[in-house]
Amino acid sequence: MDSKILKTSTLAVLILMLIVYSANAQNSKQINQDFSLKGDVSLIGKWHGNQIKLRWGFDHPQLWYHHLKRPISLYRRNVTKNGKYEKLADILPMDSTGMEQLAFQTKDEMVVVSLENIHRNWSNTNFDSYANILEKNDNFHNRWSLTHLAADRSFAAAKASGLGFLDTPPNSDDIYAYKIAAEGNAIISDYKVIYKKKDFVPAIFEIIEAEEKVIINWDKKLHDYHFTAYWIETSTDGINFKKSSDVPFIQMVDVSVKDERRFYSYSLPVSNYQKTFIRLIGIDPFGDESLPSSVEIGMGRDKTPPPPAYLIADSSKTHLTKSFTIIHDSPQEVASYHLERTFGNETMIIKNWLDPKQTIGIDSVSTEGIYKYRIIAVDSAGNEAHSPFIYAKMYDLLPPAKAPKLQAIPDTSGVISLYWEAHPESDIIGYNVYAADGKQRNFTKLNTHIHRLHVYLDTISLALMNEKRYYYIVAVDNDYMLSPASDTLEVKRPDKMPPAPAHIANYEVTDTSIRLTIFPSSSRDVVKHELWRKEADKPYELLANLLTIPPYYEDKSIAPSTKYTYHIVAIDELGLKSKAVKEIHLLSRNLKAGKPSLNLNENEGVLMLGIISEIPTSENVIVFKSVNDGPYERWTVTDTFPIKDLAKGKNKVAYRAAYCSNAGLVGPLSDKIIWTSKTN
């Protein structure tokens, strides 16, 4: 047998993937159990010009073998004219002589496959009964599957094998249905209605580029409705295509295994970085080839990383720096080295840390600690090889910088509140606080343990006669090295100290107000708090006297889109005021309200005030009225116009209006509209 036929034969494991298509039963099958054999027959068809190609197959070897010598009957019905089924033919496989002549005339290799598996070498297996046949299970199943495979590849082989028929119906404009029966109703296929439909063109879903190959994926479920095999064609110029193999691609799946794959995949050998044009051609169960898919472009890519390098850390102590040496046997394969550094849960990769000609590099950090390192060798294709991890200790050998500047707030209760900004270095663990009653006296450390906050409260005796007290702080890092002392802060002790300051701790800007959360003074002799507000660039004005501090203070007297500044002071029993330590700068929200447009008519002493503009949703109109040049007074709130007003006894009436929301927000006033009595 020709070697190409042998290649094709070895591919076939199961063939009925090509004809297991959905078919709706016209009537329930009534099988004569006396003639029933294991298995079933499935039927498909398609229009071919003015003719209809029909294909069928047996889903079990026993049934196929039974009908090698017993004909099946093919029936046709005109669906358009509601006709009845009429018998077209009794069909058997062609005899061996006829197949030999057909193979010689057509040079069709698939006809030879059908001849070999239907007529040749049966005597070698002693198939004299079903029991003996099933003893030769592998041989028997291969004959059955290869016969169906050949029928898929060639319609001539299908007809020769008794698995295909070409029908010329009377009228190509009508719709026809077909069915198969055999041996007095021993089997009846599902009927198949044949419609004319547009030929399906396959589509490549994606191309994955790999080392010296590309992987082509296409949708399995979509293409299974149309094709049973595929040609994959390639080209180097996008014009002249050739098949990638001598035999088509057939994806065989054991029917006993649940196949949940979404795609068919085909691995195509290609050269790295050489552009390859790829297209897909489907082969349907009638042996017909589809139009080619759209052309996709792919190429092989270098995916092999270089050999890994090794990293060695210098053991000497240097301030927050470390020298590393790279050991690599194949630096010629490397384009650059990346350095990966991990500290705690933070990982950083320093790209292009060294080029392949360098072997020693320096890394610097800002914080003392144990770091994890590895070197990444990167080739020109971007492939990475990671070295093993190493650990290196970074040492902070310098004391911290000078401590931050101190500030202080004394109060009348004898408490001096010291506060300062955080030290800029991240390894600071706390501070020591020092105080003295004279600038030239010895300073005493106030804290017994390292003070970890940025606020310190120093309680002093009010009976002392010293007018001033002096402070400085020293920062301490995690190696317990001390920074230079901060500048010395001089704090004046008045005869009567004002109260400790209050401050605004939080705020919230709403559509209609500004809410302030107030943190009161800590002084015990405070009797009230004054809340001050400044609008834009205007001077401060007293907003509220607070005898008690509410959960929050709500300022509703604000205008839209306006800058406001707030601060609060505490006042003690003697009237001394605390400092305003913190101003809050806020911007009220923009209400985006328009102004109404009014019209006014007079008829026999009755004024009719109307509105031209549309009233916004969920809003009313507030109307103001002025009589005889008097002040404007609120007249009514409504969403219904026009409004009636009596003109009697009035010489001049003017109206203005504004939109008013349900929340009480009032928009800008309209232009005034005036009625004047004609008697004036």
XYZ file of C-alpha atoms in Angstrom:
680
model
C 0.000 0.000 0.000
C 1.215 3.529 -0.734
C 3.061 5.152 2.238
C 0.676 8.132 2.220
C -2.247 5.753 2.724
C -0.425 4.107 5.618
C 0.100 7.538 7.251
C -3.582 8.261 6.870
C -4.558 4.883 8.260
C -2.509 5.300 11.396
C -4.310 8.573 12.199
C -7.741 6.977 12.407
C -8.920 5.950 15.843
C -12.511 7.133 15.776
C -14.314 8.607 12.777
C -17.842 9.354 13.814
C -16.883 12.830 15.005
C -17.596 13.720 11.352
C -21.276 12.735 11.276
C -22.466 13.149 14.837
C -24.482 16.279 14.070
C -27.800 17.236 15.602
C -30.871 15.929 13.800
C -34.493 16.301 14.838
C -36.562 13.166 14.727
C -39.712 13.518 12.603
C -41.378 10.580 14.326
C -40.322 8.173 17.043
C -38.351 5.226 15.632
C -40.174 1.914 15.549
C -37.425 -0.733 15.347
C -38.212 -4.353 14.713
C -36.409 -6.000 17.656
C -36.042 -9.275 15.738
C -33.686 -7.543 13.315
C -32.165 -4.969 15.684
C -28.369 -4.828 15.912
C -26.212 -2.777 18.233
C -25.588 0.700 16.798
C -27.330 3.423 14.829
C -26.985 5.324 11.559
C -26.677 9.113 11.180
C -27.379 11.070 8.017
C -26.182 14.479 6.776
C -26.424 16.319 3.479
C -25.694 19.520 1.596
C -26.561 21.214 -1.675
C -23.939 20.959 -4.409
C -25.134 23.105 -7.292
C -28.518 21.641 -8.323
C -27.707 18.327 -6.655
C -27.671 17.151 -3.041
C -24.755 15.229 -1.571
C -25.772 12.754 1.136
C -23.476 11.055 3.649
C -24.233 8.597 6.390
C -22.302 6.460 8.784
C -22.767 3.620 11.260
C -21.807 4.362 14.828
C -20.873 0.763 15.680
C -18.691 -1.761 13.804
C -21.295 -4.539 14.217
C -23.957 -2.592 12.331
C -21.489 -1.518 9.630
C -20.323 -5.095 9.057
C -23.924 -6.325 8.904
C -24.682 -3.943 6.013
C -21.646 -4.775 3.931
C -23.829 -7.527 2.420
C -27.314 -6.159 3.192
C -28.512 -2.980 1.469
C -29.864 0.127 3.133
C -32.790 2.005 1.553
C -32.675 5.788 0.952
C -35.933 7.775 0.954
C -36.693 11.362 -0.136
C -39.621 13.676 0.630
C -40.497 17.094 -0.859
C -41.025 19.215 2.240
C -42.073 22.313 0.310
C -44.974 20.468 -1.329
C -45.731 18.382 1.773
C -45.041 15.223 -0.151
C -44.588 11.687 1.115
C -41.335 9.745 1.412
C -40.379 7.997 -1.829
C -37.728 5.366 -2.129
C -34.688 6.503 -4.150
C -32.372 3.497 -4.049
C -31.162 0.375 -2.270
C -27.464 0.946 -1.611
C -24.602 -1.505 -1.036
C -20.826 -1.042 -1.138
C -19.316 -1.436 -4.609
C -17.798 -4.869 -5.264
C -14.017 -5.282 -5.244
C -13.698 -5.259 -9.033
C -15.627 -2.035 -9.328
C -13.562 -0.415 -6.577
C -10.324 -1.495 -8.254
C -11.436 0.024 -11.561
C -12.575 3.246 -9.821
C -9.252 3.547 -7.964
C -7.324 3.017 -11.222
C -9.411 5.607 -13.103
C -9.484 8.317 -10.414
C -6.084 7.695 -8.767
C -7.997 8.379 -5.525
C -6.033 6.975 -2.580
C -9.106 6.986 -0.359
C -10.883 4.558 -2.711
C -7.890 2.228 -2.190
C -8.319 2.593 1.603
C -12.007 1.613 1.266
C -11.109 -1.350 -0.996
C -8.490 -2.647 1.453
C -10.780 -2.437 4.470
C -14.024 -3.705 2.920
C -12.830 -6.461 0.582
C -9.222 -7.451 1.250
C -7.626 -9.926 3.702
C -10.773 -10.977 5.576
C -9.637 -14.606 5.244
C -6.695 -13.929 7.542
C -9.012 -13.379 10.479
C -11.469 -16.293 10.053
C -14.462 -13.963 10.395
C -17.081 -16.675 10.138
C -19.299 -15.391 12.955
C -19.850 -12.281 15.105
C -18.173 -14.044 18.010
C -15.007 -14.589 15.999
C -15.168 -11.059 14.608
C -15.327 -9.485 18.048
C -12.352 -11.587 19.130
C -10.358 -9.577 16.602
C -11.584 -6.322 18.098
C -8.688 -4.027 17.134
C -8.559 -5.168 13.520
C -12.313 -5.005 13.221
C -12.615 -1.509 14.701
C -9.780 -0.255 12.493
C -11.521 -1.461 9.329
C -14.756 0.234 10.372
C -13.072 3.531 11.325
C -10.731 3.654 8.311
C -13.619 3.072 5.926
C -15.476 6.037 7.413
C -12.287 8.122 7.385
C -11.808 7.450 3.677
C -15.449 8.428 3.064
C -14.799 11.723 4.842
C -11.770 12.470 2.698
C -13.326 11.540 -0.642
C -16.948 11.559 -1.774
C -16.006 8.999 -4.448
C -14.795 6.704 -1.662
C -18.033 7.381 0.263
C -20.191 6.290 -2.673
C -17.994 3.267 -3.331
C -18.247 2.272 0.346
C -22.059 2.509 0.388
C -21.821 5.583 2.644
C -22.728 8.308 0.160
C -25.212 9.194 -2.564
C -25.553 12.068 -5.049
C -29.218 12.964 -5.639
C -30.625 15.204 -8.368
C -33.995 16.388 -7.026
C -36.741 17.464 -9.465
C -36.769 21.127 -8.411
C -33.742 22.834 -6.883
C -35.958 25.578 -5.417
C -37.789 23.160 -3.112
C -36.732 21.852 0.279
C -36.190 18.113 0.685
C -35.871 15.675 3.561
C -34.132 12.297 3.533
C -34.038 9.217 5.738
C -32.474 5.742 5.712
C -34.153 2.430 6.568
C -33.113 -1.193 6.190
C -34.329 -4.799 6.459
C -37.981 -4.281 7.063
C -37.531 -1.425 9.494
C -34.480 -2.925 11.229
C -32.953 0.590 11.409
C -34.446 3.974 10.681
C -32.242 7.089 10.678
C -33.361 10.463 11.931
C -34.724 12.386 8.977
C -32.521 15.187 7.655
C -33.932 18.326 6.029
C -31.460 19.832 3.561
C -31.421 23.629 3.272
C -29.315 25.832 1.078
C -26.844 27.802 3.161
C -23.741 29.866 2.705
C -20.440 28.015 2.871
C -18.634 28.467 6.189
C -15.071 29.812 6.153
C -12.774 28.696 9.006
C -11.182 31.254 11.307
C -7.941 31.115 13.291
C -8.588 32.234 16.881
C -4.992 32.954 17.906
C -1.376 32.207 17.102
C 1.042 31.590 19.976
C 4.705 32.176 19.171
C 7.159 29.764 20.797
C 10.707 28.511 20.360
C 11.107 27.533 16.659
C 7.375 26.938 16.337
C 3.990 28.606 16.370
C 0.861 27.071 17.881
C -2.382 27.651 15.962
C -5.679 27.540 17.873
C -9.177 27.524 16.408
C -12.586 27.120 18.048
C -13.536 23.438 18.390
C -17.305 23.644 18.834
C -17.810 26.161 16.026
C -15.740 24.251 13.477
C -17.062 20.777 14.446
C -20.399 21.753 12.873
C -18.722 22.118 9.498
C -15.447 20.199 9.181
C -13.829 16.882 10.041
C -10.251 17.619 8.913
C -8.054 20.594 8.098
C -5.163 21.658 5.932
C -2.731 24.125 7.486
C -0.977 26.149 4.779
C 2.066 28.397 5.165
C 3.852 30.998 3.049
C 6.967 33.135 3.390
C 5.640 35.924 1.134
C 1.892 35.864 1.863
C 1.150 34.904 -1.774
C 2.442 31.426 -2.518
C 1.075 28.974 0.070
C 1.904 25.308 0.531
C 0.510 22.612 2.794
C 2.442 22.050 6.015
C 2.027 18.231 5.856
C 1.209 15.427 3.419
C -1.958 14.473 5.270
C -4.656 16.714 6.743
C -4.947 17.413 10.442
C -7.578 15.225 12.145
C -8.103 15.598 15.891
C -9.035 12.147 17.208
C -10.780 11.886 20.584
C -11.847 8.682 22.323
C -15.641 8.850 22.702
C -15.308 7.371 26.195
C -13.329 10.444 27.317
C -15.163 13.704 27.997
C -13.481 16.327 25.831
C -13.851 19.773 27.435
C -11.345 21.594 25.255
C -12.467 24.828 23.628
C -9.881 24.816 20.858
C -8.092 22.622 18.378
C -4.335 23.211 18.448
C -1.689 22.543 15.837
C 2.043 23.007 16.365
C 3.815 24.251 13.251
C 7.652 24.195 13.034
C 9.008 27.583 11.880
C 12.284 29.474 12.031
C 12.880 31.974 14.800
C 12.257 35.591 13.777
C 11.282 34.671 10.215
C 7.819 35.944 9.381
C 5.446 33.122 8.416
C 1.999 33.614 6.827
C -0.534 31.007 7.974
C -4.048 30.099 6.874
C -6.533 27.301 7.602
C -8.651 25.273 5.132
C -11.465 23.038 6.367
C -12.436 19.670 4.863
C -16.110 18.760 5.333
C -17.552 15.181 5.610
C -18.057 15.165 1.826
C -14.335 15.626 1.134
C -14.860 19.208 -0.108
C -12.389 21.899 0.900
C -13.517 25.309 2.190
C -12.188 28.690 1.195
C -9.030 29.621 3.133
C -9.315 31.532 6.387
C -7.930 35.014 6.790
C -4.144 35.011 6.782
C -2.434 35.321 10.163
C 1.247 36.100 10.708
C 3.542 34.473 13.240
C 7.169 33.557 13.821
C 9.255 31.496 16.174
C 10.861 33.338 19.044
C 13.820 32.590 21.250
C 12.326 31.361 24.544
C 15.443 29.749 26.023
C 16.872 31.830 28.869
C 20.622 32.151 29.345
C 22.337 30.077 32.048
C 21.738 31.580 35.519
C 24.388 33.731 37.152
C 25.389 33.734 40.818
C 25.589 36.702 43.171
C 28.162 37.142 45.964
C 27.887 39.943 48.545
C 30.928 41.704 50.018
C 31.136 41.010 53.771
C 32.647 44.367 54.752
C 30.593 46.952 56.642
C 29.808 50.142 54.754
C 27.121 52.712 55.428
C 23.837 51.568 53.789
C 25.676 50.242 50.726
C 26.794 46.818 49.581
C 29.176 45.653 46.864
C 28.126 42.573 44.848
C 30.100 40.347 42.477
C 28.445 38.456 39.595
C 29.756 34.985 38.725
C 28.575 33.859 35.262
C 29.942 31.205 32.917
C 28.194 32.574 29.793
C 28.205 36.376 29.903
C 28.246 36.456 26.093
C 24.616 35.254 26.103
C 23.483 38.140 28.330
C 22.268 41.571 27.238
C 21.943 43.025 30.750
C 21.606 42.142 34.421
C 18.660 43.166 36.619
C 19.034 43.281 40.405
C 16.057 42.151 42.505
C 15.947 43.451 46.077
C 13.376 42.505 48.756
C 12.983 44.178 52.135
C 10.052 43.077 54.277
C 7.090 42.669 51.909
C 8.408 45.150 49.342
C 10.262 43.896 46.251
C 12.029 46.148 43.760
C 13.733 45.201 40.485
C 16.473 47.548 39.328
C 16.427 47.243 35.538
C 19.721 47.162 33.622
C 21.720 47.299 36.846
C 24.887 46.123 35.091
C 25.844 45.365 31.503
C 27.440 41.964 30.728
C 30.947 43.450 30.635
C 30.721 44.407 34.322
C 31.004 41.938 37.185
C 30.917 44.219 40.260
C 28.087 46.543 41.241
C 27.012 48.665 44.206
C 23.529 48.886 45.731
C 22.467 51.600 48.196
C 19.444 51.662 50.501
C 17.963 54.151 52.957
C 17.185 51.850 55.868
C 19.295 49.435 57.872
C 18.183 45.805 57.830
C 18.533 42.375 56.238
C 17.778 42.393 52.503
C 17.150 39.526 50.095
C 18.874 39.733 46.677
C 19.138 37.826 43.448
C 20.556 38.633 40.019
C 18.470 38.226 36.843
C 20.358 37.523 33.624
C 18.422 38.807 30.590
C 19.239 37.897 26.987
C 18.513 39.952 23.852
C 15.111 38.262 23.442
C 14.034 39.270 26.943
C 14.313 35.764 28.420
C 15.250 35.817 32.094
C 17.311 33.450 34.255
C 17.122 33.966 38.026
C 19.960 33.226 40.376
C 19.430 31.704 43.856
C 18.550 34.181 46.602
C 21.185 35.514 48.957
C 20.772 37.614 52.115
C 22.841 40.696 52.941
C 22.862 42.903 56.037
C 22.898 46.655 55.441
C 24.411 48.743 58.230
C 23.523 52.262 59.233
C 26.879 53.546 60.532
C 25.975 57.228 60.859
C 23.949 58.851 63.635
C 20.668 60.511 62.712
C 20.552 64.059 61.410
C 19.690 66.939 63.725
C 16.393 66.571 65.571
C 13.402 68.604 64.327
C 12.517 72.060 65.576
C 10.507 72.215 68.793
C 7.302 74.186 69.433
C 5.441 74.646 72.729
C 2.075 75.743 74.078
C 1.863 76.500 77.836
C -1.477 76.696 79.670
C -2.623 78.142 83.000
C -2.783 74.732 84.658
C 1.018 74.414 84.572
C 1.229 72.043 81.562
C 3.619 72.880 78.703
C 2.691 70.970 75.528
C 5.775 70.293 73.411
C 5.351 69.115 69.828
C 7.528 68.629 66.745
C 7.470 67.164 63.229
C 8.552 63.567 62.570
C 12.226 63.026 61.841
C 12.819 62.502 58.089
C 14.865 59.298 58.576
C 12.796 56.099 58.644
C 14.922 54.229 61.218
C 14.156 56.667 64.061
C 12.537 54.773 66.949
C 11.960 57.687 69.333
C 13.230 60.790 71.112
C 14.747 61.988 74.394
C 13.336 65.232 75.815
C 15.544 67.561 77.880
C 14.588 70.615 79.983
C 16.241 73.277 82.175
C 15.044 76.337 84.096
C 17.922 78.436 82.778
C 19.780 78.471 79.499
C 23.121 78.017 81.213
C 21.951 75.359 83.653
C 22.309 71.633 83.244
C 19.546 70.067 81.137
C 17.745 67.084 82.624
C 16.256 64.257 80.552
C 12.527 64.192 81.287
C 11.620 60.769 79.837
C 12.741 57.534 81.512
C 12.186 55.466 78.348
C 12.578 56.416 74.706
C 9.603 58.650 73.882
C 7.988 57.404 70.665
C 5.407 60.160 70.093
C 5.806 63.651 68.613
C 4.062 65.324 71.568
C 5.324 65.602 75.139
C 3.490 67.160 78.133
C 5.698 68.749 80.775
C 3.941 69.651 84.037
C 5.573 72.484 86.002
C 4.796 74.191 89.289
C 3.069 77.568 88.996
C 4.747 78.607 92.276
C 8.200 78.742 90.653
C 9.560 82.210 90.082
C 11.410 81.350 86.834
C 10.030 83.337 83.968
C 11.382 80.981 81.296
C 11.929 77.290 80.754
C 14.174 75.767 78.059
C 13.795 72.542 76.043
C 15.505 70.506 73.319
C 15.085 66.964 71.944
C 17.455 64.297 70.587
C 16.391 61.638 68.012
C 17.326 57.956 68.576
C 17.670 55.441 65.698
C 17.306 51.650 65.808
C 21.035 51.267 66.568
C 20.516 53.615 69.524
C 22.728 56.233 67.962
C 21.812 59.789 68.996
C 21.273 62.721 66.693
C 22.573 66.232 67.382
C 20.210 68.128 69.691
C 17.499 70.272 68.219
C 17.629 74.032 68.608
C 16.849 75.009 72.200
C 13.302 76.284 72.630
C 12.681 79.099 75.090
C 9.195 79.033 76.679
C 8.027 82.103 78.613
C 5.945 81.547 81.748
C 3.490 84.466 82.168
C 2.041 85.364 85.493
C -1.268 84.008 84.154
C -1.081 81.649 81.283
C -3.846 81.570 78.682
C -5.768 78.306 78.333
C -4.502 75.456 76.238
C -5.669 75.807 72.649
C -8.696 74.115 71.157
C -8.720 73.079 67.521
C -11.006 71.902 64.784
C -10.395 68.159 64.521
C -12.524 67.330 61.476
C -14.955 68.833 58.996
C -17.552 67.907 56.360
C -18.807 70.051 53.478
C -22.406 69.303 52.428
C -24.627 70.888 49.794
C -26.219 73.188 52.371
C -23.718 73.583 55.198
C -20.267 73.047 56.641
C -19.999 70.761 59.668
C -17.097 71.203 62.093
C -15.935 68.742 64.769
C -14.302 70.676 67.612
C -11.655 69.368 70.026
C -11.989 71.522 73.184
C -9.222 73.054 75.293
C -7.701 70.815 77.957
C -7.560 73.658 80.506
C -9.908 73.212 83.435
C -10.780 76.905 83.796
C -12.164 77.394 80.272
C -15.691 78.869 80.328
C -16.452 79.052 76.622
C -15.095 78.663 73.106
C -15.398 81.234 70.333
C -15.740 80.020 66.726
C -14.554 82.566 64.162
C -15.136 82.565 60.414
C -13.619 84.512 57.534
C -15.378 84.669 54.151
C -12.960 84.899 51.213
C -10.674 87.920 51.840
C -12.981 89.619 54.351
C -11.905 90.000 58.012
C -12.761 87.400 60.637
C -16.230 87.553 62.227
C -17.458 85.810 65.346
C -19.659 82.933 64.243
C -20.678 81.333 67.573
C -20.116 81.378 71.338
C -20.051 77.768 72.526
C -20.641 77.240 76.254
C -20.577 73.499 75.632
C -19.020 71.617 72.769
C -21.638 69.809 70.617
C -20.831 66.617 68.652
C -20.429 68.939 65.673
C -21.225 72.545 64.807
C -23.163 73.096 61.566
C -22.672 76.396 59.724
C -25.706 76.871 57.458
C -25.091 80.520 56.619
C -22.838 79.841 53.677
C -22.946 80.875 50.050
C -22.185 78.523 47.154
C -18.656 78.241 45.759
C -17.194 80.466 48.485
C -13.913 80.122 50.389
C -14.272 80.054 54.187
C -11.610 79.988 56.895
C -12.394 78.862 60.456
C -10.530 78.813 63.767
C -11.531 78.422 67.397
C -10.159 79.899 70.619
C -10.750 78.995 74.265
C -11.471 81.675 76.911
C -10.824 81.080 80.601
C -12.402 82.548 83.731
C -10.123 85.625 83.620
C -10.897 86.295 79.947
C -7.533 85.061 78.705
C -7.758 83.621 75.209
C -5.879 80.647 73.887
C -3.942 80.771 70.655
C -5.666 79.807 67.418
C -3.305 76.964 66.550
C -4.891 75.700 63.381
C -6.951 77.363 60.659
C -9.256 75.285 58.478
C -9.653 76.448 54.865
C -12.753 75.139 53.082
C -14.702 75.755 49.869
C -18.490 75.464 49.852
C -20.166 73.518 47.094
C -21.552 75.023 43.892
C -25.366 74.789 43.778
C -25.424 75.419 40.022
C -28.864 77.095 40.333
C -30.230 79.281 37.516
C -32.638 82.166 37.887
C -36.267 82.155 36.724
C -37.668 84.225 33.841
C -41.039 85.895 34.621
C -43.848 87.505 32.605
C -46.739 89.697 33.826
C -50.168 90.528 32.364
C -53.063 92.648 33.682
C -56.732 92.061 32.861
C -59.533 94.085 34.450
C -57.632 94.754 37.623
C -56.181 91.269 38.004
C -52.436 90.735 37.627
C -51.323 87.346 36.238
C -47.701 86.498 37.116
C -46.285 83.677 34.967
C -42.982 81.895 34.571
C -41.336 81.367 31.201
C -38.428 79.144 32.239
C -38.826 75.491 33.218
C -38.941 74.759 36.947
C -36.184 72.238 37.846
C -37.260 68.831 39.141
C -37.889 68.672 42.909
C -37.780 72.480 43.242
C -40.300 75.254 43.930
C -40.272 78.957 43.166
C -40.144 81.527 45.968
C -41.732 84.861 44.914
C -40.956 88.256 46.451
C -43.188 91.337 45.965
C -42.664 95.104 46.348
C -45.662 97.477 46.461
C -45.298 101.170 45.602
C -41.473 101.035 45.770
C -41.549 99.475 49.217
C -39.148 96.722 50.327
C -39.369 93.278 48.734
C -41.188 90.863 50.977
C -41.662 87.134 50.614
C -45.062 86.635 49.026
C -45.461 82.903 48.261
C -43.701 79.617 47.487
C -45.261 77.537 44.691
C -44.604 75.332 41.699
C -47.883 76.270 39.938
C -48.173 79.267 37.626
C -49.679 81.719 36.763
C -50.366 83.420 40.109
C -53.223 85.937 40.483
C -52.773 89.268 42.288
C -55.184 92.234 42.615
C -53.986 95.556 41.216
C -56.645 97.576 42.999
C -55.263 100.283 45.267
C -51.747 99.910 43.982
C -49.823 102.337 41.865
C -46.779 100.147 41.246
C -46.049 96.474 41.885
C -42.695 94.720 41.302
C -41.932 91.000 41.513
C -38.753 88.923 41.752
C -38.402 85.143 42.125
C -35.812 82.448 42.789
C -35.728 78.653 42.646
C -35.871 76.962 46.048
C -34.862 73.311 46.643
C -36.579 70.961 49.084
C -33.478 71.235 51.265
C -34.060 75.007 51.563
C -31.344 76.113 49.119
C -32.327 79.340 47.347
C -30.883 80.211 43.965
C -30.207 83.653 42.473
C -33.075 86.163 42.108
C -34.669 86.816 38.755
C -34.713 90.203 37.103
C -37.540 92.315 38.499
C -40.761 92.657 36.528
C -42.948 95.747 37.196
C -46.602 96.741 36.741
C -47.536 100.428 36.912
C -51.096 101.779 37.107
C -52.161 103.689 33.980
C -53.884 106.334 36.142
C -50.493 107.616 37.355
